[in-house]
mmCIF file of C-alpha atoms in Angstrom:
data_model
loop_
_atom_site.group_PDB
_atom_site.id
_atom_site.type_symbol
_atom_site.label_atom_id
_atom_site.label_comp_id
_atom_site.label_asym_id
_atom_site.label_seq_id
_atom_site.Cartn_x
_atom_site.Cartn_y
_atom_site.Cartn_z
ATOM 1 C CA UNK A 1 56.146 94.921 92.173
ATOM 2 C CA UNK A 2 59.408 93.037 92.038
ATOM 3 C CA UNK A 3 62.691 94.721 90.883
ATOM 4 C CA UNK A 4 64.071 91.945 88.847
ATOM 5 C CA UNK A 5 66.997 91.269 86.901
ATOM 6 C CA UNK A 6 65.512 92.635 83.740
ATOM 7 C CA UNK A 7 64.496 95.839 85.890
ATOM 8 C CA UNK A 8 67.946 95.840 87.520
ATOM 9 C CA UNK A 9 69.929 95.133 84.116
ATOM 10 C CA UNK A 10 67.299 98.459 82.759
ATOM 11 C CA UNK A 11 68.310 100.723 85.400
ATOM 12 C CA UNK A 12 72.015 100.160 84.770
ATOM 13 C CA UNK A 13 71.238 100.738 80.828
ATOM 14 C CA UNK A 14 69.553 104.375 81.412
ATOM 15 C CA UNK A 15 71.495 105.334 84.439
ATOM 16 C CA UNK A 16 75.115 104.249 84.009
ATOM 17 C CA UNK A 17 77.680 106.434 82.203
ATOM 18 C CA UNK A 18 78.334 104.539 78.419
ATOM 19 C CA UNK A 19 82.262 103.643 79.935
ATOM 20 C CA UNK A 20 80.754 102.059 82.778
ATOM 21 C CA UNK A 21 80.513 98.227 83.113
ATOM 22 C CA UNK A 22 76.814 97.255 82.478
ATOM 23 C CA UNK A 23 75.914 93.437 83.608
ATOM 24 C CA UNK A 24 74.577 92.575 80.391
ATOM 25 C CA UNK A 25 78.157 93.610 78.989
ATOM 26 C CA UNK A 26 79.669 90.931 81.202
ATOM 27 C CA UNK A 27 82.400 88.424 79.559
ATOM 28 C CA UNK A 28 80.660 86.176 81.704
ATOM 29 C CA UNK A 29 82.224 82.988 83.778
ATOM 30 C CA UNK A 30 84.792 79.867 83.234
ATOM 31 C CA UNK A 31 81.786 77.691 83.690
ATOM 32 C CA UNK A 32 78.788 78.958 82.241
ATOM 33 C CA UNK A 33 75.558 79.424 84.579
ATOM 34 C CA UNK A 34 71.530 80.418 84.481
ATOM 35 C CA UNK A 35 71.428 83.939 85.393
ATOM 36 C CA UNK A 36 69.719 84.352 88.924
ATOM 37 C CA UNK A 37 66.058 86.080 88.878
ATOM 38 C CA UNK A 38 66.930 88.712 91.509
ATOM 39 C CA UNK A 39 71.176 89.205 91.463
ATOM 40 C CA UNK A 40 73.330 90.828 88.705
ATOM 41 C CA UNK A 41 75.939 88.718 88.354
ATOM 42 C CA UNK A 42 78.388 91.084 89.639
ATOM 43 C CA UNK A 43 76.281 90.921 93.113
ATOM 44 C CA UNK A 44 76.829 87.355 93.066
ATOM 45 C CA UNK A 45 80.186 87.411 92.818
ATOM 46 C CA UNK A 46 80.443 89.745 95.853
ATOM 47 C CA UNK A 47 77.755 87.643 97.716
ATOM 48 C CA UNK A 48 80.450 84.263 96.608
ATOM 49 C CA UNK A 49 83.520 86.239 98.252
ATOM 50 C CA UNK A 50 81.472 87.199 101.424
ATOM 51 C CA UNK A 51 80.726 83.485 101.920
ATOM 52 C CA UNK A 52 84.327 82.264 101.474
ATOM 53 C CA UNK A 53 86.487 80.755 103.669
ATOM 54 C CA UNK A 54 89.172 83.308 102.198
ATOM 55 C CA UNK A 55 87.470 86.466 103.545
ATOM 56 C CA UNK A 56 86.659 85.373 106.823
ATOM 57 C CA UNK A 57 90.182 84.444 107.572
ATOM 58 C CA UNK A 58 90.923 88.591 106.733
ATOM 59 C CA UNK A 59 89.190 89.026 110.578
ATOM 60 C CA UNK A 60 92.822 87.511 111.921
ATOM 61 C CA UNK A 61 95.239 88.822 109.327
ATOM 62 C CA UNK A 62 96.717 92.103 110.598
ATOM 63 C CA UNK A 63 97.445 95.280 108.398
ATOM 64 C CA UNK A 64 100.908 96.816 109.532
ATOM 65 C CA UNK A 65 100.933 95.318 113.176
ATOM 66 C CA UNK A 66 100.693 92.028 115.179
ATOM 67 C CA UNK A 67 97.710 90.154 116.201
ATOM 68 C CA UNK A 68 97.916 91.422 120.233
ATOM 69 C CA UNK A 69 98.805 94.932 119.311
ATOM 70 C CA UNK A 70 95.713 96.594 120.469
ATOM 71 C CA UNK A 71 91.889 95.947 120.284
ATOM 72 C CA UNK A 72 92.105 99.078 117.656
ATOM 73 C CA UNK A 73 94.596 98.246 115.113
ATOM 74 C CA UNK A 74 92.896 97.614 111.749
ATOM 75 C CA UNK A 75 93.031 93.947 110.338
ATOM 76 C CA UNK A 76 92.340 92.820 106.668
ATOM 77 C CA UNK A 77 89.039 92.789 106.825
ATOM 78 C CA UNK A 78 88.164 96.281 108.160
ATOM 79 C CA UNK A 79 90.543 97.664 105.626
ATOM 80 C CA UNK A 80 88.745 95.453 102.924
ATOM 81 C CA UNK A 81 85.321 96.977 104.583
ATOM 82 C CA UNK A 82 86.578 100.285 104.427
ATOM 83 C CA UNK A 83 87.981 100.602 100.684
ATOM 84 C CA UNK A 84 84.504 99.257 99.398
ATOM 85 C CA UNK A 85 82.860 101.833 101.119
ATOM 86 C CA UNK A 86 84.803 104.458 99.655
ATOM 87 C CA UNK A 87 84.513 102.450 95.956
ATOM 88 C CA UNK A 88 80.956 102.675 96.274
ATOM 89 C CA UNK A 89 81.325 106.432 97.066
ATOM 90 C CA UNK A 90 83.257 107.069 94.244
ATOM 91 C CA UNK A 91 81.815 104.983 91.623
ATOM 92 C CA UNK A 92 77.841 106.105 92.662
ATOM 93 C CA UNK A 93 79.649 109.952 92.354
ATOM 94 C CA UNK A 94 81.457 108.945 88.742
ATOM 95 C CA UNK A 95 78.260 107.177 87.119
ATOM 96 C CA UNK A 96 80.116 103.847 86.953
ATOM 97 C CA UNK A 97 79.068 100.785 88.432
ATOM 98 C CA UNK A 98 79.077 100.325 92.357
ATOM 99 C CA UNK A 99 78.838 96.789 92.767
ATOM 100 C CA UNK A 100 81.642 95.941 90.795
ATOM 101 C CA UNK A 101 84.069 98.375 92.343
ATOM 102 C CA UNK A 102 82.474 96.848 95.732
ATOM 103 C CA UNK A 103 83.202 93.421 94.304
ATOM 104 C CA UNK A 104 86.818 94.174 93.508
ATOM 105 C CA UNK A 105 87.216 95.693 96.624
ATOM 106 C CA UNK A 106 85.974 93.341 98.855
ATOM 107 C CA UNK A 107 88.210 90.487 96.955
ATOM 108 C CA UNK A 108 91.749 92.736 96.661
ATOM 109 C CA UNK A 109 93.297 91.624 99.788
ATOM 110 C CA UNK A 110 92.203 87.754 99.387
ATOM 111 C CA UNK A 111 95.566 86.640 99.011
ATOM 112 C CA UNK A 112 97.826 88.684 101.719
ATOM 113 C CA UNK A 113 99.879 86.386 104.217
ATOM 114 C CA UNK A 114 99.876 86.587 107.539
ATOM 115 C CA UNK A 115 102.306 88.956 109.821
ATOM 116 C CA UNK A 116 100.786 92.121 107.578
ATOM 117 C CA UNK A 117 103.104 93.728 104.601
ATOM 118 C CA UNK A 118 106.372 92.023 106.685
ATOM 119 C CA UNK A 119 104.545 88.277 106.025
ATOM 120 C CA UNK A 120 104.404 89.053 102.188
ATOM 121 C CA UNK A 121 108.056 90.035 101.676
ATOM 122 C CA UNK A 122 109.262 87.275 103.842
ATOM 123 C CA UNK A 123 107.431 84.917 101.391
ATOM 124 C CA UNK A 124 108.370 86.777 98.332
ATOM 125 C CA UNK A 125 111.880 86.240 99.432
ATOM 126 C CA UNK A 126 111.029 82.488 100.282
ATOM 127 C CA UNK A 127 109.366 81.638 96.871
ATOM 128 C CA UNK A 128 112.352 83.719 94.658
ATOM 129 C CA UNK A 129 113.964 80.963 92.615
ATOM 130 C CA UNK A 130 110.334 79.525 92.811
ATOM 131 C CA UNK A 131 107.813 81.983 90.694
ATOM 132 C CA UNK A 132 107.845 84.474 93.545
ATOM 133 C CA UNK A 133 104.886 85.688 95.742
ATOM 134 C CA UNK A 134 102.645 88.443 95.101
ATOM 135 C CA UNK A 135 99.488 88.985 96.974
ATOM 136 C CA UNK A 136 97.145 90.491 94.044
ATOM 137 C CA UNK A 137 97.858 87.354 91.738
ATOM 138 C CA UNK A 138 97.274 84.848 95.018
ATOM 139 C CA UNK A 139 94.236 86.700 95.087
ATOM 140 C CA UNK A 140 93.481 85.473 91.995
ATOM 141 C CA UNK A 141 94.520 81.801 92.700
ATOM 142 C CA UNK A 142 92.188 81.669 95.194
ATOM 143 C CA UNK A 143 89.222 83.112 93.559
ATOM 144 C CA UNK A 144 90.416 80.668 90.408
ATOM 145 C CA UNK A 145 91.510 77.473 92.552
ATOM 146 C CA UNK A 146 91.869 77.876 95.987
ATOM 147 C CA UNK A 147 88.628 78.005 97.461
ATOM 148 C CA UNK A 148 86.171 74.747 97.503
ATOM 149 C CA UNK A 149 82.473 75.874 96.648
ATOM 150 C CA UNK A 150 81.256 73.865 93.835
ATOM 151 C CA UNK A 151 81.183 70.158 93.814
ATOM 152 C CA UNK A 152 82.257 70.107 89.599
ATOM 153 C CA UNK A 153 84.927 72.244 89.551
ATOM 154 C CA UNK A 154 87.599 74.419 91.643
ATOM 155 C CA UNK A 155 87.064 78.219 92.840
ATOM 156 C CA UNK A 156 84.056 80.496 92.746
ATOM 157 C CA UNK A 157 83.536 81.031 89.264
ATOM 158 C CA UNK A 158 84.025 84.839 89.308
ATOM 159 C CA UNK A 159 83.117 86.715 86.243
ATOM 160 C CA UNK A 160 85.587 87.847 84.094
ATOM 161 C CA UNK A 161 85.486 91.686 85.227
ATOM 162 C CA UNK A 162 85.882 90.808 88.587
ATOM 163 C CA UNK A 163 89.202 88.692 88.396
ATOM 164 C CA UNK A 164 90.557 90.972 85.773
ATOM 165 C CA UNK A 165 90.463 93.917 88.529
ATOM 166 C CA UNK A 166 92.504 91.473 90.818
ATOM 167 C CA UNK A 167 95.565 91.775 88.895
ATOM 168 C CA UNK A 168 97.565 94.947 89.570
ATOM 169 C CA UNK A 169 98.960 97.376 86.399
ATOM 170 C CA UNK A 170 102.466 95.818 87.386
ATOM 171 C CA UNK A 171 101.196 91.991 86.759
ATOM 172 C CA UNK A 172 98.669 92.975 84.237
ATOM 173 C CA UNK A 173 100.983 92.825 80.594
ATOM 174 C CA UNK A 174 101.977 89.345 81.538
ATOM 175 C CA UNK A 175 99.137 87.791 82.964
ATOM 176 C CA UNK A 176 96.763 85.357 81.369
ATOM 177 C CA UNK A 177 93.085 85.405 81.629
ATOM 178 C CA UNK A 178 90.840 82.624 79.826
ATOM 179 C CA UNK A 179 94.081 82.309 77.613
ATOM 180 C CA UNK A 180 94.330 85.751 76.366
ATOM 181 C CA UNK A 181 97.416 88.305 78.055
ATOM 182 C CA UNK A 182 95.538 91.129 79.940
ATOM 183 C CA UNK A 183 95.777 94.940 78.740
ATOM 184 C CA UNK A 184 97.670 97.229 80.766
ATOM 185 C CA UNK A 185 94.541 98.917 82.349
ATOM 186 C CA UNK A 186 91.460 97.634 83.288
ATOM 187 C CA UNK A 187 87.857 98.860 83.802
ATOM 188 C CA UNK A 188 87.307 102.347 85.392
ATOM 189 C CA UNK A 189 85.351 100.325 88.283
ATOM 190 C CA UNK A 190 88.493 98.373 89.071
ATOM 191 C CA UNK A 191 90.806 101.208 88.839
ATOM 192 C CA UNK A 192 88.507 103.055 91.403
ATOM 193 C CA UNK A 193 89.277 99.686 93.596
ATOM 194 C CA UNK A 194 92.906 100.269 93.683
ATOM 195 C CA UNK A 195 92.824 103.905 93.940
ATOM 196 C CA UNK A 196 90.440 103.416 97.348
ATOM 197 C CA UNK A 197 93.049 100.780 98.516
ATOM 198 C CA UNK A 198 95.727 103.340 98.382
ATOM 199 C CA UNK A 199 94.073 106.055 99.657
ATOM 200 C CA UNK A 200 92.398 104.066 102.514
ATOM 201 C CA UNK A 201 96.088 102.543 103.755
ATOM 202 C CA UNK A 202 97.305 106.263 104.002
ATOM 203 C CA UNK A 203 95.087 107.579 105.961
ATOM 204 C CA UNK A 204 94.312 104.551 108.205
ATOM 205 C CA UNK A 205 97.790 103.757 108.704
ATOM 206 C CA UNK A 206 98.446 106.734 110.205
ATOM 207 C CA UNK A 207 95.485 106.384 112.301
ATOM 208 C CA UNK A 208 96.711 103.153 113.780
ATOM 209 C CA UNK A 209 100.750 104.886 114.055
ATOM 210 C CA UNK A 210 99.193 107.277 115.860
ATOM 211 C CA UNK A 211 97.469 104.811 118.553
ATOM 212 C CA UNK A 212 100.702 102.674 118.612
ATOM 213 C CA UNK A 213 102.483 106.153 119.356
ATOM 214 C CA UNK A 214 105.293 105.201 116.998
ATOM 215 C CA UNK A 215 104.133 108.689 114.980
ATOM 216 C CA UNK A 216 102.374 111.951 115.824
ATOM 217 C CA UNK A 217 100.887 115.314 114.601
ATOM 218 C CA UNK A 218 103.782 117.037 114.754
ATOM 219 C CA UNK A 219 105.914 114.677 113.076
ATOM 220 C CA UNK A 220 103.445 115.585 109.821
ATOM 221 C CA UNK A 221 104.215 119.305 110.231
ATOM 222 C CA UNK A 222 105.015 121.407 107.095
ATOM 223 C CA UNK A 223 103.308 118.436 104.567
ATOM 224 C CA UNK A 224 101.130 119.512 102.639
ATOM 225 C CA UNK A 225 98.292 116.959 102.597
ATOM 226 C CA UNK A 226 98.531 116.727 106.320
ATOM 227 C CA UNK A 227 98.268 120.771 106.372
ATOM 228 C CA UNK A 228 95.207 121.293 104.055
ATOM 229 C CA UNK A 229 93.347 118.324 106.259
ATOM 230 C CA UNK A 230 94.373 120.739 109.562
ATOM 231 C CA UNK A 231 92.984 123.793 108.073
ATOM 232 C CA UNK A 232 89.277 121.849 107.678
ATOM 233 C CA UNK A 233 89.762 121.139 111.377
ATOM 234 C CA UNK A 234 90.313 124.474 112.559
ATOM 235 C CA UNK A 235 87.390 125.612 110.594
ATOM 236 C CA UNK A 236 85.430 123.676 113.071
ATOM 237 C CA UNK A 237 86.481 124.647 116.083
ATOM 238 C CA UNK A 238 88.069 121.268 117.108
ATOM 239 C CA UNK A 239 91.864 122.130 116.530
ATOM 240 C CA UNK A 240 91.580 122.498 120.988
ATOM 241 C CA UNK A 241 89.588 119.592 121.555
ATOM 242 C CA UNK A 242 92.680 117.825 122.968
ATOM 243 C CA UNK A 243 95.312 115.599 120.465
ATOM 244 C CA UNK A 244 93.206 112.203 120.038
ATOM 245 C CA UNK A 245 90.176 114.305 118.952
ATOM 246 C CA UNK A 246 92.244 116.580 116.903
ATOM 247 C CA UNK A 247 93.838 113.304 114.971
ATOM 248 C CA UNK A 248 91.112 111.444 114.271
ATOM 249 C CA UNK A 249 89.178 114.629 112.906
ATOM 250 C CA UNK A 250 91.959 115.516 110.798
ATOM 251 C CA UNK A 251 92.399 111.660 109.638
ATOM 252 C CA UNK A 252 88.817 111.911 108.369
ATOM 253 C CA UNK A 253 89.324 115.145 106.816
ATOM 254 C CA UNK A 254 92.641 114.007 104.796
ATOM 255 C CA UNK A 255 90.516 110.634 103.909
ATOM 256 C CA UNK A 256 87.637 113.010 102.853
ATOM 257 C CA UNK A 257 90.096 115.364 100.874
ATOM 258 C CA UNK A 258 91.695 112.624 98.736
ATOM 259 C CA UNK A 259 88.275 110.833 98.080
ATOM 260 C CA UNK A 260 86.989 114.308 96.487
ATOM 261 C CA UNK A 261 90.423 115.101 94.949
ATOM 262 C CA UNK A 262 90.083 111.605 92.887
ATOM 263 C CA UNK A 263 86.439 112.206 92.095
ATOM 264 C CA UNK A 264 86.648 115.735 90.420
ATOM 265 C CA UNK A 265 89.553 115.150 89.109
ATOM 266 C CA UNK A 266 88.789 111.576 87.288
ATOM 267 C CA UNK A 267 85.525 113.606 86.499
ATOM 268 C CA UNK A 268 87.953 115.896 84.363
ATOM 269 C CA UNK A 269 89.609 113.161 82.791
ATOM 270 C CA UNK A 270 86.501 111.010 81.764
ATOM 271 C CA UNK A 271 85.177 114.416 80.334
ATOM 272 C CA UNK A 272 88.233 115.065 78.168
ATOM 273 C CA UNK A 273 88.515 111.320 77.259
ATOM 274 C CA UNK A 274 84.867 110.841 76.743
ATOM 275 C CA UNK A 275 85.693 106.634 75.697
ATOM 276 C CA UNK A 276 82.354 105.982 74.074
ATOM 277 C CA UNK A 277 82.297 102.119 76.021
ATOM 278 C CA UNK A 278 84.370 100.043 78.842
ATOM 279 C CA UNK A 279 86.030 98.561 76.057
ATOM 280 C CA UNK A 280 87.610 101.400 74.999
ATOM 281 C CA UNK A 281 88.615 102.008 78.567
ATOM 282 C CA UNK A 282 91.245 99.401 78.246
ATOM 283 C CA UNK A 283 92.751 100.174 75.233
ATOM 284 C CA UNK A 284 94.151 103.317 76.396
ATOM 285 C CA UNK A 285 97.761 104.647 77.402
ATOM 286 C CA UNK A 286 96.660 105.769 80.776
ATOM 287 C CA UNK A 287 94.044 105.544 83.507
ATOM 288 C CA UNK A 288 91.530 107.759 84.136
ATOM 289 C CA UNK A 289 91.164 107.258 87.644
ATOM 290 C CA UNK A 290 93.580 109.436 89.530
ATOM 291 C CA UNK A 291 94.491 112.037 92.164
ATOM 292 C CA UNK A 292 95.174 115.488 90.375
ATOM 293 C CA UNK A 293 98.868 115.952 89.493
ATOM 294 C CA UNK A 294 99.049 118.160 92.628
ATOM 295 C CA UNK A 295 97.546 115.089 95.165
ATOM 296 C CA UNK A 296 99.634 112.649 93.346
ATOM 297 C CA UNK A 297 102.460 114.347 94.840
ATOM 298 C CA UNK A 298 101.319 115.307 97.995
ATOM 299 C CA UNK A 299 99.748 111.524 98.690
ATOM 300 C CA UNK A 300 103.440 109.974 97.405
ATOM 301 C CA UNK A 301 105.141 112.586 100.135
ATOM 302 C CA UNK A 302 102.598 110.696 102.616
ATOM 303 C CA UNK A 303 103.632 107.434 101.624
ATOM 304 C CA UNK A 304 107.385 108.126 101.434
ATOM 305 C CA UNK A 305 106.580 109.448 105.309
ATOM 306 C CA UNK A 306 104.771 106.322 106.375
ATOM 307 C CA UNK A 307 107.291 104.043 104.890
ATOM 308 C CA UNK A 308 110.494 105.893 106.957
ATOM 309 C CA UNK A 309 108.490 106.497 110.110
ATOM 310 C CA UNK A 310 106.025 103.659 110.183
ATOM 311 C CA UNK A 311 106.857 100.767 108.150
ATOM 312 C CA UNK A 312 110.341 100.675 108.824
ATOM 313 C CA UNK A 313 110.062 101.800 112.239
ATOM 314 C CA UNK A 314 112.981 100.052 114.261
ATOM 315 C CA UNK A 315 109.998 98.397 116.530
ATOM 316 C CA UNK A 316 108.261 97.441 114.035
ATOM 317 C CA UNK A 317 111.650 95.909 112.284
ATOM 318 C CA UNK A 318 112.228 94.076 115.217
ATOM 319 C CA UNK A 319 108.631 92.249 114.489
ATOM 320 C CA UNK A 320 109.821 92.027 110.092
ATOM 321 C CA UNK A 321 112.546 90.175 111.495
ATOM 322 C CA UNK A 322 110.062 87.754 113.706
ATOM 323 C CA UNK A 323 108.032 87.196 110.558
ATOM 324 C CA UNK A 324 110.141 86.067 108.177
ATOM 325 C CA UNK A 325 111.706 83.861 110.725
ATOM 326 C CA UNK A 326 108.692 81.946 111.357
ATOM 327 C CA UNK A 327 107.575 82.223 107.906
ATOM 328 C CA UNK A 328 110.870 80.602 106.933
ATOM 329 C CA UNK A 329 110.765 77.979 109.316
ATOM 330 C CA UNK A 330 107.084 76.774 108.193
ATOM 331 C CA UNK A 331 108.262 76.839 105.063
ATOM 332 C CA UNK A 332 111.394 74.551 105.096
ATOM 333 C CA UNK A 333 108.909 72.544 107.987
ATOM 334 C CA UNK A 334 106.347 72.207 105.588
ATOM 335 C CA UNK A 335 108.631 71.482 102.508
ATOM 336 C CA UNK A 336 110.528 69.346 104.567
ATOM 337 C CA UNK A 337 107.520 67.048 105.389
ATOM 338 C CA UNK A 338 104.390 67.837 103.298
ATOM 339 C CA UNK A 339 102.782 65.270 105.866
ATOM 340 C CA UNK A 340 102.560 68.373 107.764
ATOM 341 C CA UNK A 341 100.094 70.408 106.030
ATOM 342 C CA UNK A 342 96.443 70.427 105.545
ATOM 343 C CA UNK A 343 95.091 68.026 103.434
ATOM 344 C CA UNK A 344 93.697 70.236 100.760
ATOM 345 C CA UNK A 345 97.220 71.460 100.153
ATOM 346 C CA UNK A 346 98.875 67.982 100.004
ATOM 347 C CA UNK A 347 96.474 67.094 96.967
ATOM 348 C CA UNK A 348 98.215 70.260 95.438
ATOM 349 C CA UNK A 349 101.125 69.069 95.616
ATOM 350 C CA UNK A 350 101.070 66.369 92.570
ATOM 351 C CA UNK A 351 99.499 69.275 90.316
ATOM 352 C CA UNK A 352 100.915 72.610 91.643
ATOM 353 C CA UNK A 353 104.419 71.235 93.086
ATOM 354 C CA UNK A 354 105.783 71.069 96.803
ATOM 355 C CA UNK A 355 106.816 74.675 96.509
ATOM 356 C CA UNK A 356 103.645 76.402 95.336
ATOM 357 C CA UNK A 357 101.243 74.510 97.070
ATOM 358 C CA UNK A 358 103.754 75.278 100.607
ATOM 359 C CA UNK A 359 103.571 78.684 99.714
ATOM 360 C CA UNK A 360 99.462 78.743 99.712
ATOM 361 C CA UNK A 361 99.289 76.672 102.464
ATOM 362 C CA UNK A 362 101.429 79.272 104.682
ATOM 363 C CA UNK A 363 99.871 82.203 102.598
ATOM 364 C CA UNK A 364 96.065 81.461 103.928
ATOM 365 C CA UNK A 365 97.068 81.107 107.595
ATOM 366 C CA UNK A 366 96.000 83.362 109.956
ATOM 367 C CA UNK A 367 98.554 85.223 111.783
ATOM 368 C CA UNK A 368 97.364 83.176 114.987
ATOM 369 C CA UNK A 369 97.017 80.215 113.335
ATOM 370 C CA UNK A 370 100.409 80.423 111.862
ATOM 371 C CA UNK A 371 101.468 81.281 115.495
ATOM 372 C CA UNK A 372 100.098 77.911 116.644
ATOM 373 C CA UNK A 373 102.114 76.084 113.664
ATOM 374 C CA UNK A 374 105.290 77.702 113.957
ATOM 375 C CA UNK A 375 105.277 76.477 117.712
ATOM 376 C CA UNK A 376 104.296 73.092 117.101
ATOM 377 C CA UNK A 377 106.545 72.148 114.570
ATOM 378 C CA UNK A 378 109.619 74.436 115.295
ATOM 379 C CA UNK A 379 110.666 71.062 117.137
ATOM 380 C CA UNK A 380 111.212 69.591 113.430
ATOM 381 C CA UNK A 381 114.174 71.407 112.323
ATOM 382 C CA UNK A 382 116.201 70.754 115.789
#
């Protein structure tokens, strides 16, 4: 007995909550294919972004610090791993559909730079009288143009669900897809993607500022969030263990907390909401995929803490400073003499202009790779 499609597409019908995205609901592709016998389309699309050039390079972008920073540090594509695996929790625990929040998940951080969140600002700030920079709609590019797959046409040929949940809330009101502007919100299984991506980042973050010994335990004293994961700890028995097994225990507890904060309490809103189909999903003022108002605010108090103490840590300034130096010198290198780029990215240029297709060039590299350039042609602008 063979679980087909039609099985597959079944299973989803009977087993899915009505707001959840069903395959056969799909608006479907740019370029219009046979369905496969075995795969939902949604599993295709996450099969297409594990085979692309685009994800792979995520092994050798970093998150917060340098490429050499330690064996441990998380890169793009462990966080990527990680905030599917926590989609899948939360969708299989909502009813909604898992491998489209794994899809989204797995394709969110597509488009970062290299030189972590300091590589994206630096080209933000580079591409300002230009369009700009922003990592979620490069995402998109890629997906759309970027990658080389398909001997007829550009990009992967994602379905429509899938590069919707690409664009952020920010970008959404003002971005086209297939020639229509995008609502505000998109599908529950794509808001479950970018509440795992938050929620992921603050806890693991703090996991690697705790390795780099820029932050500790005691620093977190007094917050609430931090607190309530401490109090699971002691309830174990491990709150002696030593610090390292103390931190990593209560890491996994405050991951654990916000993961079941954000299920029972989108499990309250879908109740009172009750949208009868995805559609409906997007039509309305607000999502429904969110920490409780009391999380919210404990989670921001996190962030605000990370962003002081981690982010903007003088050492780590030091490196922001480093990035958009080099980033700025490929840039003017590259814009400069296009002769210096990649092929791929010189054919861009006559359709996409010098400045955009610069920008993608740098915005693919790999931090070491963009090491390597920034060395060899730093000898052009003497």
């Amino acid at each position: 007995m063979i679980r087909d499609l039609r099985v597959q597409c079944q299973d989803e019908n009977t087993s899915l909550a009505p707001y959840a995205v069903k395959n056969s609901e799909s608006q479907g592709r740019v370029y219009p294919e046979e369905q496969h016998p075995f795969r939902t389309d949604f599993q295709r699309d996450r099969d297409r972004i594990l085979h692309s050039k685009a994800f792979r390079r995520l092994e050798h972008k970093t998150q917060v610090f340098l490429s050499g920073s330690g064996d441990h540090m998380r890169t793009r594509l462990t966080h990527t791993i990680e905030v599917a695996a926590i989609s899948r929790t939360m969708a299989r625990s909502l009813y909604l559909n898992e491998d489209l929040a794994e899809t989204i998940s797995l394709a969110h951080d597509l488009g970062h730079t290299p030189f972590g969140h300091a590589g994206e600002r630096a080209l933000n700030k580079i591409m300002a009288s230009h369009g700009g920079f922003d990592h979620n709609l490069q995402a998109l590019r890629i997906v759309d143009h970027l990658e080389i797959k398909y001997p007829s046409y550009d990009g992967i040929n994602l379905t429509w669900e899938v590069r919707a949940g690409l664009v952020k809330h920010r970008e959404a009101g003002k971005t086209k897809l297939n020639g229509k502007i995008l609502p505000l919100h998109q599908s529950l299984e794509a808001q479950i993607a970018d509440l795992a991506d938050d929620l992921t980042y603050y806890g693991h973050d703090l996991d690697d500022g705790f390795d780099s010994g820029l932050i500790s335990s005691e620093m977190l004293k007094g917050m609430a969030v931090w607190e309530r994961a401490v109090e699971r700890v002691k309830e174990t028995g491990l709150a002696e263990a030593g610090a390292e097994r103390f931190e990593s225990y209560a890491i996994r507890c405050l991951i654990d907390n916000m993961v079941r904060d954000a299920i029972c309490y989108s499990d309250k809103l879908l109740t009172e909401q009750n949208p009868a189909n995805s559609g409906i999903v997007r039509e309305l003022d607000r999502k429904l995929i969110s920490f409780s108002p009391e999380y919210e605010k404990e989670t921001l108090e996190l962030r605000d803490f990370l962003y002081k103490n981690l982010y903007f840590h003088p050492k780590l300034e030091r490196l922001n400073g480093m990035s958009l130096s080099r980033m700025s010198a490929l840039f003017e290198a590259y814009t400069r003499n296009p002769e210096e780029m990649g092929n791929s990215a010189i054919k861009r240029i006559e359709t996409d202009g010098l400045y955009r297709a610069a920008a993608d060039y740098i915005a693919g590299m790999t931090d070491v790779f963009a090491q390597k350039e920034f060395t060899r042609i730093c000898g052009l602008l003497i």
